[in-house]
CSV table of C-alpha atoms in Angstrom, one decimal:
chain,number,residue,atom,x,y,z
A,1,MET,CA,-0.4,-0.4,-0.3
A,2,TYR,CA,3.1,2.3,1.2
A,3,LYS,CA,4.7,1.4,-2.2
A,4,LYS,CA,1.4,1.8,-4.6
A,5,LEU,CA,1.2,6.2,-2.6
A,6,ILE,CA,4.6,6.6,-3.9
A,7,LYS,CA,4.3,5.8,-7.1
A,8,ILE,CA,0.9,8.0,-6.8
A,9,LEU,CA,2.8,10.7,-5.7
A,10,ASN,CA,5.7,10.6,-7.7
A,11,ILE,CA,3.4,10.5,-11.2
A,12,ILE,CA,1.3,13.3,-9.5
A,13,GLN,CA,4.5,15.4,-8.8
A,14,LEU,CA,5.8,14.5,-12.5
A,15,LEU,CA,2.2,16.7,-13.7
A,16,LEU,CA,3.3,18.8,-11.6
A,17,VAL,CA,6.6,20.2,-13.2
A,18,ILE,CA,5.1,19.7,-16.5
A,19,ILE,CA,1.8,21.5,-16.0
A,20,LEU,CA,3.8,24.4,-14.2
A,21,THR,CA,6.5,24.5,-16.6
A,22,GLY,CA,4.4,25.3,-19.3
A,23,VAL,CA,2.4,27.9,-17.2
A,24,ILE,CA,5.9,29.7,-16.8
A,25,ILE,CA,6.9,29.4,-20.5
A,26,PHE,CA,3.5,30.8,-21.3
A,27,TRP,CA,4.4,33.7,-19.1
A,28,MET,CA,8.0,34.0,-20.0
A,29,THR,CA,6.4,34.0,-23.4
A,30,LYS,CA,3.6,36.7,-22.6
A,31,LEU,CA,6.6,39.5,-20.7
A,32,ILE,CA,8.5,38.8,-23.4
A,33,LEU,CA,5.6,40.5,-25.9
A,34,LEU,CA,5.3,43.1,-23.5
A,35,VAL,CA,8.9,43.7,-24.2
A,36,ASP,CA,8.2,43.5,-27.9
A,37,PHE,CA,10.8,42.0,-29.7
A,38,ASP,CA,10.3,41.2,-33.2
A,39,TRP,CA,11.6,38.0,-34.3
A,40,ILE,CA,9.5,36.4,-31.0
A,41,THR,CA,6.3,37.3,-32.4
A,42,ASP,CA,6.9,35.6,-35.2
A,43,SER,CA,7.9,32.2,-33.2
A,44,TYR,CA,5.7,28.7,-33.0
A,45,PHE,CA,4.9,28.8,-29.5
A,46,ILE,CA,3.1,32.5,-30.3
A,47,GLN,CA,1.6,31.8,-33.6
A,48,SER,CA,-0.1,28.7,-31.7
A,49,SER,CA,-1.6,31.1,-29.2
A,50,LYS,CA,-3.6,32.9,-31.6
A,51,PHE,CA,-4.9,29.5,-33.6
A,52,ASN,CA,-8.3,28.6,-33.2
A,53,TRP,CA,-7.7,25.6,-30.2
A,54,ILE,CA,-12.2,24.4,-29.7
A,55,LYS,CA,-12.3,24.5,-32.9
A,56,PHE,CA,-9.4,22.8,-34.0
A,57,PHE,CA,-10.0,20.3,-30.6
A,58,SER,CA,-14.1,20.0,-31.5
A,59,GLN,CA,-12.9,17.9,-35.4
A,60,PHE,CA,-10.3,16.6,-33.9
A,61,ILE,CA,-12.2,14.4,-31.5
A,62,THR,CA,-15.0,14.3,-34.1
A,63,ILE,CA,-13.2,12.1,-36.7
A,64,ASP,CA,-11.2,10.4,-34.0
A,65,LEU,CA,-14.4,8.7,-32.7
A,66,ILE,CA,-15.0,7.9,-36.3
A,67,PHE,CA,-12.1,6.3,-36.6
A,68,VAL,CA,-11.9,4.4,-33.3
A,69,LEU,CA,-16.0,3.4,-33.2
A,70,PRO,CA,-14.0,-0.1,-35.4
A,71,LEU,CA,-12.1,-0.7,-32.7
A,72,ILE,CA,-14.4,-0.5,-30.2
A,73,MET,CA,-17.0,-3.0,-32.1
A,74,PHE,CA,-13.5,-5.3,-33.0
A,75,ASN,CA,-12.7,-5.2,-29.1
A,76,PHE,CA,-16.9,-6.2,-28.6
A,77,VAL,CA,-16.6,-9.2,-31.0
A,78,TYR,CA,-13.4,-10.4,-29.0
A,79,TYR,CA,-15.3,-9.9,-25.8
A,80,LEU,CA,-17.5,-12.0,-27.5
A,81,LEU,CA,-15.9,-14.7,-29.2
A,82,ASN,CA,-13.1,-15.5,-26.4
A,83,GLU,CA,-16.3,-16.4,-23.7
A,84,LYS,CA,-18.1,-18.5,-26.0
A,85,THR,CA,-14.0,-20.1,-27.8
A,86,LYS,CA,-12.2,-19.4,-25.2
A,87,GLY,CA,-9.2,-19.1,-28.7
A,88,ASN,CA,-6.7,-17.8,-28.0
A,89,PHE,CA,-6.7,-14.4,-30.0
A,90,GLY,CA,-4.9,-12.2,-27.1
A,91,LYS,CA,-1.9,-10.7,-29.1
A,92,LEU,CA,-4.0,-10.1,-31.8
A,93,VAL,CA,-6.0,-8.0,-29.8
A,94,GLU,CA,-3.3,-6.9,-27.6
A,95,THR,CA,-1.9,-5.4,-30.7
A,96,VAL,CA,-4.2,-3.6,-32.7
A,97,ASN,CA,-4.8,-2.1,-29.6
A,98,VAL,CA,-1.6,-0.5,-29.4
A,99,VAL,CA,-1.4,-0.3,-33.0
A,100,TYR,CA,-4.7,1.5,-34.2
A,101,PRO,CA,-5.1,4.1,-32.0
A,102,SER,CA,-1.6,5.2,-32.7
A,103,ILE,CA,-2.3,4.9,-36.1
A,104,VAL,CA,-5.5,6.6,-36.4
A,105,SER,CA,-4.5,9.9,-34.1
A,106,VAL,CA,-1.9,10.6,-36.4
A,107,ILE,CA,-4.3,10.5,-39.6
A,108,THR,CA,-6.6,12.8,-38.0
A,109,LEU,CA,-3.7,15.6,-36.3
A,110,SER,CA,-3.0,15.2,-40.3
A,111,LEU,CA,-6.3,15.8,-41.3
A,112,THR,CA,-7.4,18.1,-38.7
A,113,ALA,CA,-3.8,20.4,-38.5
A,114,ASN,CA,-2.1,22.8,-39.9
A,115,GLU,CA,1.7,23.5,-40.7
A,116,LEU,CA,2.4,25.1,-37.7
A,117,VAL,CA,0.2,23.6,-35.4
A,118,PHE,CA,1.3,19.6,-36.7
A,119,THR,CA,4.3,20.3,-35.3
A,120,PHE,CA,3.4,21.8,-31.9
A,121,ILE,CA,1.5,19.0,-30.7
A,122,THR,CA,3.6,16.5,-32.4
A,123,SER,CA,6.7,18.4,-30.3
A,124,VAL,CA,4.8,18.1,-27.1
A,125,ILE,CA,4.1,14.2,-27.9
A,126,ALA,CA,7.5,13.8,-28.3
A,127,PHE,CA,8.5,16.0,-24.9
A,128,ILE,CA,5.9,14.2,-23.1
A,129,VAL,CA,7.7,11.2,-23.9
A,130,LEU,CA,10.8,11.6,-23.0
A,131,THR,CA,9.7,13.1,-19.6
A,132,ILE,CA,7.9,9.5,-19.5
A,133,GLN,CA,11.7,7.2,-20.0
A,134,ILE,CA,13.6,9.7,-18.0
A,135,SER,CA,11.4,9.1,-15.1
A,136,LYS,CA,10.9,5.2,-15.7
A,137,PHE,CA,14.6,5.8,-15.7
A,138,ILE,CA,15.3,8.0,-12.3
A,139,PHE,CA,12.5,5.7,-10.7
A,140,LYS,CA,14.5,2.3,-11.7
A,141,GLN,CA,18.6,4.1,-10.6
A,142,ARG,CA,15.9,4.3,-7.0
A,143,LYS,CA,15.2,0.6,-7.0
C-alpha cells in the first residue's frame, strides 16, 4: 500500500512539474511580448496561441471518434468470441489496441491541423514521451 502511494505521489509530482513548466513558458512568452521583440512574435509558440484551438479539438475529437468506433466494435466482437470459443486471440487484440489508435491519432491530426499545429503538438507529444522515459529511468535507478 505504501509503495502504491509513493508511485501515485511520484506521478502527481511529475504532472505538476510538467504543468508548472507550461505555465512558466506561457507567462515568459507574455512577458517577452510586452517587451516587443520582433523575432519572438513570429515564433511557433506565439502563432499557436492565436490558433482557434476549440475548433481544432472539436474537429479532432469528432474525426477520431469516427475512426475509433471500428476498434470498439472489434474489441466487443473479440470479447464475445472469447467467451464462447475460449480462443487465443489475445496477442492480436493487444497489437491492434496499441497500433491502431496511434495510427488513427496521427492521421486525424494530419487531417485537422495545419503545419504549425502539427509541429507544435508533435513537439509536445515528443516532450511527454521523453519525460516518461526519463522518469522510468529515474524510478529504475531508485530501486
